[in-house]
XYZ file of N, CA and C in Angstrom:
657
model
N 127.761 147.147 171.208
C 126.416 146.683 171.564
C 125.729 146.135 170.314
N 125.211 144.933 170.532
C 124.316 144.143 169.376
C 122.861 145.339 169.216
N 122.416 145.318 168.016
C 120.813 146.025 167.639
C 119.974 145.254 167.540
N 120.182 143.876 167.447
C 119.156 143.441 166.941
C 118.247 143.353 168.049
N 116.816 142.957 167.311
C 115.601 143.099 168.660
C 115.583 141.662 169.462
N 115.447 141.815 170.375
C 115.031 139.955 170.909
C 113.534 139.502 170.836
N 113.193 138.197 170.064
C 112.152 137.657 169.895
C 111.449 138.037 170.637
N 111.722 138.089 171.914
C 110.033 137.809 172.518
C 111.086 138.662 174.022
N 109.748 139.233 175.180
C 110.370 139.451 176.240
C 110.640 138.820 177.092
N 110.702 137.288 177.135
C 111.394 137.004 178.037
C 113.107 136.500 177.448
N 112.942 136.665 176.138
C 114.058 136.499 176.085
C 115.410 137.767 176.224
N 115.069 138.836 176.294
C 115.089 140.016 176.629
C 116.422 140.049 177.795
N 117.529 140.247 177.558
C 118.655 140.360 178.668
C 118.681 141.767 179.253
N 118.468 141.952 180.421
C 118.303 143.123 181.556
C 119.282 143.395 182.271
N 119.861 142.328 182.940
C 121.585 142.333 183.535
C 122.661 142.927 182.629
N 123.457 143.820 182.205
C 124.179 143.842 181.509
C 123.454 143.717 180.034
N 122.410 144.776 179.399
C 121.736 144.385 178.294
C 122.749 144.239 177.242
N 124.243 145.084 177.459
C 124.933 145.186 175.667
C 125.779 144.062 175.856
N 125.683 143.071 177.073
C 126.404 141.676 176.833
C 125.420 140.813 175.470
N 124.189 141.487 175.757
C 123.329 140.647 175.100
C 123.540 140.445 173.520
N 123.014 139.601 172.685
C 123.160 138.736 171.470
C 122.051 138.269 170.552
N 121.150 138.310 169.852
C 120.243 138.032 169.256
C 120.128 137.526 168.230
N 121.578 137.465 167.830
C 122.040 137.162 165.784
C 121.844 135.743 165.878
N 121.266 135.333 164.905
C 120.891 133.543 164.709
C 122.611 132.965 164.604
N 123.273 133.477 164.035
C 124.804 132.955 164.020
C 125.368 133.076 165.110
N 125.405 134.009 165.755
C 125.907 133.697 167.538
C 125.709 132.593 168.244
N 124.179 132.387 168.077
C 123.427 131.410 168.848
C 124.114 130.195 168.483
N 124.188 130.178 167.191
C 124.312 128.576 166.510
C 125.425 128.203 167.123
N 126.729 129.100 166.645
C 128.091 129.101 166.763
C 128.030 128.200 168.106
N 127.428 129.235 169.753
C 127.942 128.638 170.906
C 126.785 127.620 170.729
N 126.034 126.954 170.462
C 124.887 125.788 170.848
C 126.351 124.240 169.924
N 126.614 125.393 168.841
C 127.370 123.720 168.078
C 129.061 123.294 168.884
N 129.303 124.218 169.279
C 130.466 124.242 170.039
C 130.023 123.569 171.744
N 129.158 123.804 172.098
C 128.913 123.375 173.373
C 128.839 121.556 173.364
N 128.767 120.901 174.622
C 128.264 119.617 174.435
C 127.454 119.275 175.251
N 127.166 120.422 176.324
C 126.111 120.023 177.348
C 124.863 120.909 177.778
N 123.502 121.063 177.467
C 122.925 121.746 177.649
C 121.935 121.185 178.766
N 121.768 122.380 179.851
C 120.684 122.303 180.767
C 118.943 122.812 180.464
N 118.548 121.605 181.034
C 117.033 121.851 180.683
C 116.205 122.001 181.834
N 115.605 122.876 182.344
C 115.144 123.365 183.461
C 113.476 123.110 183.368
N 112.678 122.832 183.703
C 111.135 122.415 183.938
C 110.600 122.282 185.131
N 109.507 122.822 185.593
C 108.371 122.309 186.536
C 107.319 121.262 186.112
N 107.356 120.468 187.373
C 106.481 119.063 187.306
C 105.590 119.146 188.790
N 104.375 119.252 188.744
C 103.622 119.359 190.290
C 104.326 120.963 190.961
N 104.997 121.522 190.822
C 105.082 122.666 191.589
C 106.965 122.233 192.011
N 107.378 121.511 191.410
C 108.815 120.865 191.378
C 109.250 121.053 190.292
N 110.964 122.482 190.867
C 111.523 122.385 189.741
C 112.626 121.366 189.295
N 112.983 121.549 188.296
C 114.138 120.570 187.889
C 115.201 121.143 186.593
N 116.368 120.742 187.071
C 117.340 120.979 186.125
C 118.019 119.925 185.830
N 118.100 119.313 184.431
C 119.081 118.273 183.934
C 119.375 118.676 182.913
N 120.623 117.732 183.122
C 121.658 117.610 182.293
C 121.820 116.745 181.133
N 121.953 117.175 179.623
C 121.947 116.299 179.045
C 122.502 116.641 177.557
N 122.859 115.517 176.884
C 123.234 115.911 175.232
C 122.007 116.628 174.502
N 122.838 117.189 173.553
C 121.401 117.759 172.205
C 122.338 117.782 170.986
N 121.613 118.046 170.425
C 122.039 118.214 168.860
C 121.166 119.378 168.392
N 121.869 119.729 167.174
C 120.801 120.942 166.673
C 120.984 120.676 164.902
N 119.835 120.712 164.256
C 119.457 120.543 162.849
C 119.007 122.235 162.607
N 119.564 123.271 161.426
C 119.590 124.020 161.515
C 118.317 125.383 162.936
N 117.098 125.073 162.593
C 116.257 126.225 163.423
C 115.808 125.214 164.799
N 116.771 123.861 164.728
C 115.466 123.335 165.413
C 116.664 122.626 166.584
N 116.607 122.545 168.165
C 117.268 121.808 168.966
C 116.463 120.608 169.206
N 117.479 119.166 169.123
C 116.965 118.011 169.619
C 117.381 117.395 171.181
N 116.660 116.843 171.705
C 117.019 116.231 173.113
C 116.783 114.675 172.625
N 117.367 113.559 173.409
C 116.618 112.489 173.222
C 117.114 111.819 175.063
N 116.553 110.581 174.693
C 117.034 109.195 176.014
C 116.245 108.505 176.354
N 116.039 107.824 177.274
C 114.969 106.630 177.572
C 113.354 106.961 177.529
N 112.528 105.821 176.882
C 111.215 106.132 177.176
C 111.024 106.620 178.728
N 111.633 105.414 179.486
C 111.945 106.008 180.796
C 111.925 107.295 181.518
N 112.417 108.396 180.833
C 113.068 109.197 181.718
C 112.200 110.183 182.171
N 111.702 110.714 183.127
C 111.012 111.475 183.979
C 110.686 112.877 183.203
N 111.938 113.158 182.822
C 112.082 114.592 181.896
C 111.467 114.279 180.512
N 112.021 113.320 179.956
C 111.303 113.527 178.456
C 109.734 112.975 178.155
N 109.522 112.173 179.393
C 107.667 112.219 179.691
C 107.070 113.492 179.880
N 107.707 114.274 180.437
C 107.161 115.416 181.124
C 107.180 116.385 180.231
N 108.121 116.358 179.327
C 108.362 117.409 178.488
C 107.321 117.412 177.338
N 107.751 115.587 176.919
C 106.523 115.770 175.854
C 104.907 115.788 175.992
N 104.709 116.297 177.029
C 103.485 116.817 177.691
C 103.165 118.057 176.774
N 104.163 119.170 176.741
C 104.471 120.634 176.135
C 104.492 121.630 176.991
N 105.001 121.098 178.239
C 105.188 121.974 179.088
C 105.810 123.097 178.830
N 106.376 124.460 179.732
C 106.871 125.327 179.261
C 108.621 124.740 179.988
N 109.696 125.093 178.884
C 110.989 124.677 179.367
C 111.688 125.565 179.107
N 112.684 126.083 179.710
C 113.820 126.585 179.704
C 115.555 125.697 179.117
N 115.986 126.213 178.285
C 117.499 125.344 178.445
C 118.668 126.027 178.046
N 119.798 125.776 178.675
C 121.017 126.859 178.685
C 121.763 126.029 178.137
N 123.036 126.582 177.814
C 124.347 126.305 176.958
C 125.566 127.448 177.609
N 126.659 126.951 178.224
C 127.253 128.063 178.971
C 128.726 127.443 178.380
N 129.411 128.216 177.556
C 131.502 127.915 177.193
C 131.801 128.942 178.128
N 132.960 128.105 178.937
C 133.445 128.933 179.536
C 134.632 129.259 179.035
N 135.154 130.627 178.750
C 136.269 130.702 177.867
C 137.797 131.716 178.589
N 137.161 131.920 180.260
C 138.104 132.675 180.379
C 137.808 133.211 181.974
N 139.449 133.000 182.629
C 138.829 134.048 184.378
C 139.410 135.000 184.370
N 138.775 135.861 184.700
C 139.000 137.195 184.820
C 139.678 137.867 186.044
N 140.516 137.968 186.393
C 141.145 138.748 187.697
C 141.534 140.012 187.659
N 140.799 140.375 188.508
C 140.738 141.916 188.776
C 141.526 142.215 189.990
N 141.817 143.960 190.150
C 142.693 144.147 191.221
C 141.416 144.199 192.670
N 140.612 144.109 192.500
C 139.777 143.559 193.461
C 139.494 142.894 193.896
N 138.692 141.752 194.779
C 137.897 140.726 194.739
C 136.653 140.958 193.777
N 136.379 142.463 194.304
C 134.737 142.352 193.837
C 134.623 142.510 192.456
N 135.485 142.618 191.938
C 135.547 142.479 189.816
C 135.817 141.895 189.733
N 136.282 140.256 190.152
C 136.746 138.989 189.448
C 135.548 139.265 188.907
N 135.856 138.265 187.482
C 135.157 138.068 186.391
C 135.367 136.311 186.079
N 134.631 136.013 184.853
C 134.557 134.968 183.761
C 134.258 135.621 182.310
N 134.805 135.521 181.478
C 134.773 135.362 180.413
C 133.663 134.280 179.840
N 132.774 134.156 179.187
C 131.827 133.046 178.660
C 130.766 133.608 177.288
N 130.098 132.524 176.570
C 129.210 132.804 175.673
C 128.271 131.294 176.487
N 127.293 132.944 176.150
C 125.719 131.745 177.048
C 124.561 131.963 175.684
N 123.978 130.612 175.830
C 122.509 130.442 175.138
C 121.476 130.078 176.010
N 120.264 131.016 176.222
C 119.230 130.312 176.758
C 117.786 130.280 175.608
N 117.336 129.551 175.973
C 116.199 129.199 175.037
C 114.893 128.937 175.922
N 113.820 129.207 175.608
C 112.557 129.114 176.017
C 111.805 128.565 174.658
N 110.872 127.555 174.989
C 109.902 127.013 174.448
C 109.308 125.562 174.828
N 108.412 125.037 174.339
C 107.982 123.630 174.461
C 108.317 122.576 173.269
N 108.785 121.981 174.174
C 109.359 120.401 173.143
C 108.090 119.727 172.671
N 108.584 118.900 171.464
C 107.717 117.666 170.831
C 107.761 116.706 170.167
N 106.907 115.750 170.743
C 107.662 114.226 170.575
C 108.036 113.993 169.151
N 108.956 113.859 168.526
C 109.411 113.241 167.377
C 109.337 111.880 167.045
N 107.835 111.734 166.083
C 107.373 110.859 165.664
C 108.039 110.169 163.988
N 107.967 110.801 163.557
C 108.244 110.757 162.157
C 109.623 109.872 162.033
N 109.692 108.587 161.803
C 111.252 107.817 161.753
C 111.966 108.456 160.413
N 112.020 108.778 159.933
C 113.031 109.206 159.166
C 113.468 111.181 159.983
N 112.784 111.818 160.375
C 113.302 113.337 161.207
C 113.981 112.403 162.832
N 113.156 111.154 162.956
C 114.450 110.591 164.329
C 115.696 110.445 163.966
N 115.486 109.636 162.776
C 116.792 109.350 162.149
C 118.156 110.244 162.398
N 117.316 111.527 161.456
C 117.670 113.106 161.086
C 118.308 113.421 162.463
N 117.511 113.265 163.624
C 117.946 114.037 164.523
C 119.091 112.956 165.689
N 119.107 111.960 165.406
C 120.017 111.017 166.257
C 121.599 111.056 165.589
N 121.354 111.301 164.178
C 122.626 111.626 163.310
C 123.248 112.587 164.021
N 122.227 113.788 164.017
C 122.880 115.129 164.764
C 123.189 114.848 165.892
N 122.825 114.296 166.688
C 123.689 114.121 168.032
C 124.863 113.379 167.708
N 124.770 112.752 167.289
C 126.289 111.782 167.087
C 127.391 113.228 166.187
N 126.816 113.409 164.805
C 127.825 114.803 164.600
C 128.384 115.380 165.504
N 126.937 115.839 166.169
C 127.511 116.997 167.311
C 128.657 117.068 168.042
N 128.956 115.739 168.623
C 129.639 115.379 169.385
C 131.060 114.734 169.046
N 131.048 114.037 168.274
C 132.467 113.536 167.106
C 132.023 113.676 165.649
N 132.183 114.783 164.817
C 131.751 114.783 163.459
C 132.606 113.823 162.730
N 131.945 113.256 161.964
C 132.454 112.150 161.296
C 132.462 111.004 161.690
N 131.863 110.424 162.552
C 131.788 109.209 163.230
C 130.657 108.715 163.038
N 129.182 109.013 161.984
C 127.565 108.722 161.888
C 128.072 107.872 160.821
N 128.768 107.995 159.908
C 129.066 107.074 158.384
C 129.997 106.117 158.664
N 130.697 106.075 160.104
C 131.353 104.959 160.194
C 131.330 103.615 161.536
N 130.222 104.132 162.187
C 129.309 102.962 163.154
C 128.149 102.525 162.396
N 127.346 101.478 163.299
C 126.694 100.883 162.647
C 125.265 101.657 162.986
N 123.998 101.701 162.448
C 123.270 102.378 162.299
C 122.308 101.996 163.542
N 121.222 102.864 164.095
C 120.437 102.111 165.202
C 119.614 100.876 164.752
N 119.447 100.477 165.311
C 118.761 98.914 164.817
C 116.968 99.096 165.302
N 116.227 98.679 164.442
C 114.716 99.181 164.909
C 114.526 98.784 166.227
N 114.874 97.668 167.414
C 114.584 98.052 168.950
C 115.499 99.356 169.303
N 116.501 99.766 168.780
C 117.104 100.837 169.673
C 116.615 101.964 169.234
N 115.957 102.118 168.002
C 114.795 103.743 167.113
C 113.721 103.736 168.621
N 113.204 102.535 168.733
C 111.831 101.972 169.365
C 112.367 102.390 171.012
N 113.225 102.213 171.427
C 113.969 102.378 172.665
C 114.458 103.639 172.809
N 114.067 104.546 172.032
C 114.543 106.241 171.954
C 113.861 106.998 172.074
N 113.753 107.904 172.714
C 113.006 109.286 172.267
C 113.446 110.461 172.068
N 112.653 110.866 171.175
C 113.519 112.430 170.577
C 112.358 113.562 170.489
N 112.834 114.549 171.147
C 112.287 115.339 171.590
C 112.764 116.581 170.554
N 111.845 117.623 169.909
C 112.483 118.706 169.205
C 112.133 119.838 169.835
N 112.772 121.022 169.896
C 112.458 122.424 170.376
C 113.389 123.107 169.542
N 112.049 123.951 168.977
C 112.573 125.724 167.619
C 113.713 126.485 168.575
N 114.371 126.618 167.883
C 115.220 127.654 168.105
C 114.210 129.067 167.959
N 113.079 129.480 168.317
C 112.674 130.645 168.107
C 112.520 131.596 169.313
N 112.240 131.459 170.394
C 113.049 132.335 171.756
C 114.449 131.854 172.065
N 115.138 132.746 171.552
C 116.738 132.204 171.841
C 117.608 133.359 172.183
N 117.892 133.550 172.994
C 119.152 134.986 173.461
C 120.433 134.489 173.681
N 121.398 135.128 173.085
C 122.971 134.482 173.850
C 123.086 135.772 174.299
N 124.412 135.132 175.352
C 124.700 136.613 176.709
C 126.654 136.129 176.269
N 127.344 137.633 175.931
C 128.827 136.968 175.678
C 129.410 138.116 176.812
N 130.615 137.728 177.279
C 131.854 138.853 177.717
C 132.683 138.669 177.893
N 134.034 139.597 177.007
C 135.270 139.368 176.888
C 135.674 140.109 177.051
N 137.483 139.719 177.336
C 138.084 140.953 177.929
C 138.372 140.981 178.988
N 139.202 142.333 179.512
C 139.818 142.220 180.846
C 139.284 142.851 181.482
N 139.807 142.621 183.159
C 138.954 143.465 184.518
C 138.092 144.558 184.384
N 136.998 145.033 184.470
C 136.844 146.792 185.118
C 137.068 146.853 186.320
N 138.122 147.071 186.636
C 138.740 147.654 188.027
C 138.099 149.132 188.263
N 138.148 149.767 189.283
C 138.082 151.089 189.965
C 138.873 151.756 189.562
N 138.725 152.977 189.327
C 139.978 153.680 188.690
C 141.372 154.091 189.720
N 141.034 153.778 191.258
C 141.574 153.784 191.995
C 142.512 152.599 192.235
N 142.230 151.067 191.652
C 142.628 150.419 191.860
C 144.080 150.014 190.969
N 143.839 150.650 189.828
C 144.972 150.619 189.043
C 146.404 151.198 189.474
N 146.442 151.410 190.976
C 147.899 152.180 191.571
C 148.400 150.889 192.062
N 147.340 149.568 192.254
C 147.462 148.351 193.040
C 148.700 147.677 192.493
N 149.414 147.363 193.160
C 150.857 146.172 192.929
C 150.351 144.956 193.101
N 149.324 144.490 191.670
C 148.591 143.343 191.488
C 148.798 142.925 190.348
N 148.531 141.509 189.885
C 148.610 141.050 189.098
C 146.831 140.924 188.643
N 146.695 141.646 187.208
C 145.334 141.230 186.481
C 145.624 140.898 185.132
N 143.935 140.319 184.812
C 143.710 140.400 183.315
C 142.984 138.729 183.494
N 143.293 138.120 182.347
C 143.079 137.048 181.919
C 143.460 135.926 182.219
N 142.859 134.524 182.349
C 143.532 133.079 182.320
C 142.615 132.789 181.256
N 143.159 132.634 179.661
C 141.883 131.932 178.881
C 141.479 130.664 179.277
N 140.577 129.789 179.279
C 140.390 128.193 179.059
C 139.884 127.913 177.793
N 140.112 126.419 177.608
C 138.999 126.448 176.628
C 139.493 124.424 176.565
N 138.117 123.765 176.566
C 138.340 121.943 176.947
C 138.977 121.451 175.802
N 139.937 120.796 176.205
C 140.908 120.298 175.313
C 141.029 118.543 175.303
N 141.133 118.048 174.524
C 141.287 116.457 174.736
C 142.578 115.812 174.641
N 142.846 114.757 175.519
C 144.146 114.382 176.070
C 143.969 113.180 175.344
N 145.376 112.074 175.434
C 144.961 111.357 174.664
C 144.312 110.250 174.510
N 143.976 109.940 173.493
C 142.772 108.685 173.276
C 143.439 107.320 173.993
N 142.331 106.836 174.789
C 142.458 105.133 175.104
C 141.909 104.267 173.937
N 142.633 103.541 173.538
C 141.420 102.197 172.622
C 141.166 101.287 173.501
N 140.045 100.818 173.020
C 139.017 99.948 173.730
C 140.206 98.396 172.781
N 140.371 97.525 174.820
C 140.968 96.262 174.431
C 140.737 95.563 173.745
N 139.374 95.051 173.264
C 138.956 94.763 172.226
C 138.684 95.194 170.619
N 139.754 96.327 170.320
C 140.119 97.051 168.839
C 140.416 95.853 167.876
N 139.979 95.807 166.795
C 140.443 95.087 166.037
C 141.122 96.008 164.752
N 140.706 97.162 164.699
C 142.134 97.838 164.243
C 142.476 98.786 164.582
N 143.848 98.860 164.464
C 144.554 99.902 165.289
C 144.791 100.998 164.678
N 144.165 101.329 163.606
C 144.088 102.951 162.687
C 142.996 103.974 163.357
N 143.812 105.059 163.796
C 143.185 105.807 164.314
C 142.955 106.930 163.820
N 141.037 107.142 163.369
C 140.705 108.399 162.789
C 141.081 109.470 163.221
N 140.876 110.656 162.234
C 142.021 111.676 162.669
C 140.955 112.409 163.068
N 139.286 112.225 163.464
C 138.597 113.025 164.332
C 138.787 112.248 165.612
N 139.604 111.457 166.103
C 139.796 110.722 167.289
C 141.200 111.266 168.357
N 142.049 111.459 167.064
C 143.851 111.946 167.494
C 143.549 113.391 167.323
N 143.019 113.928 166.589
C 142.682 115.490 166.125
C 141.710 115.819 166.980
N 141.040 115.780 167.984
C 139.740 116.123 168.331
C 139.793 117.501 169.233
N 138.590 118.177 169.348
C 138.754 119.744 170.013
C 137.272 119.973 169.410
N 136.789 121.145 170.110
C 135.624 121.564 170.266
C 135.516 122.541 170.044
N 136.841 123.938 169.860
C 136.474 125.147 169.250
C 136.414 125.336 167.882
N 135.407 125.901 167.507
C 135.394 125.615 165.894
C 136.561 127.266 165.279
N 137.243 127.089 164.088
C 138.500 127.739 164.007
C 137.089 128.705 162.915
């Protein structure tokens, strides 16, 4: 069981409290390993959950996308938001139905986003999404061009209500169930990349080794 205290009570895990996680390095670990985080908000008495990239600059998570978009108008209002981060790392089969399991490390976060004005912290934070996602690939495309800075928005939210929820390991079966002529335990997963297409229009055919090398669990 983790000691540490959780920020605030709603960040506070009640289900299973000693799944719970509070260490700033937990958090980071599954937020930099993940690639998709959900952002949950009310608008008029309408909730909403989307889907979308982030990046994270050490204490601080970034969102960005169209002036356009419904969510990042709404957000940079300062509404109150919710957003998750879920690896799934594993199914669990038990000699039951009712103990199948998953294996996973979850991040949820509570707070209010804000518009990122400052062009050089956009900069900062559009880099990080591109890291995030293929490290090593910000020093070797071409940089945003001032309509596409102007055509962006970037949204920041503190990492300061932040809980991760982890569990590993095999079944808790019934102690009765262990006489069962079943097969349990584990199927790990974990997203793997197959191999690269080049785009028909390549003009060279050297392929970076974060392109042929690529994977998402950090060793």
């Amino acid at each position: 069981m983790y000691q540490q205290e959780p920020p605030s009570q709603r960040t506070t895990i009640k289900r299973i409290p000693q799944r719970g996680n509070y260490e700033r390095d937990t958090i980071y670990e599954i937020l930099d390993e993940g690639l998709i985080c959900y952002v949950g908000f009310v608008v008029d008495g309408q909730p909403f959950v989307i889907p979308t990239a982030y990046g994270r600059v050490d204490d601080t998570l970034y969102i960005h996308g169209s002036p356009a978009s419904r969510m990042l108008r709404s957000l940079q209002q300062g509404i109150d938001i919710c957003v998750t981060v879920t690896l799934l790392d594993g199914l669990v089969l038990a000699r039951s139905a009712f103990h199948h399991s998953m294996n996973y490390r979850s991040v949820v976060v509570f707070g209010t986003a804000t518009l990122v004005q400052d062009a050089e912290q956009k900069l900062v934070a559009l880099r990080a999404f591109t890291e995030h996602v293929i490290p090593g690939r910000w020093q070797e495309v071409r940089s945003p061009s001032r309509s596409e800075l102007a055509g962006t928005l970037v949204l920041s939210l503190p990492l300061v209500e932040a809980s991760a929820k982890v569990r590993t390991g095999g079944p808790n079966d019934d102690a009765a169930d262990y006489d069962l002529l079943v097969w349990a335990g584990e199927i790990p997963l974990q997203l793997t990349a197959t191999t690269p297409i080049a785009d028909s229009r390549l003009l060279s055919q050297i392929e970076p080794t974060y392109v042929s090398h690529y994977k998402r669990r950090r060793d």
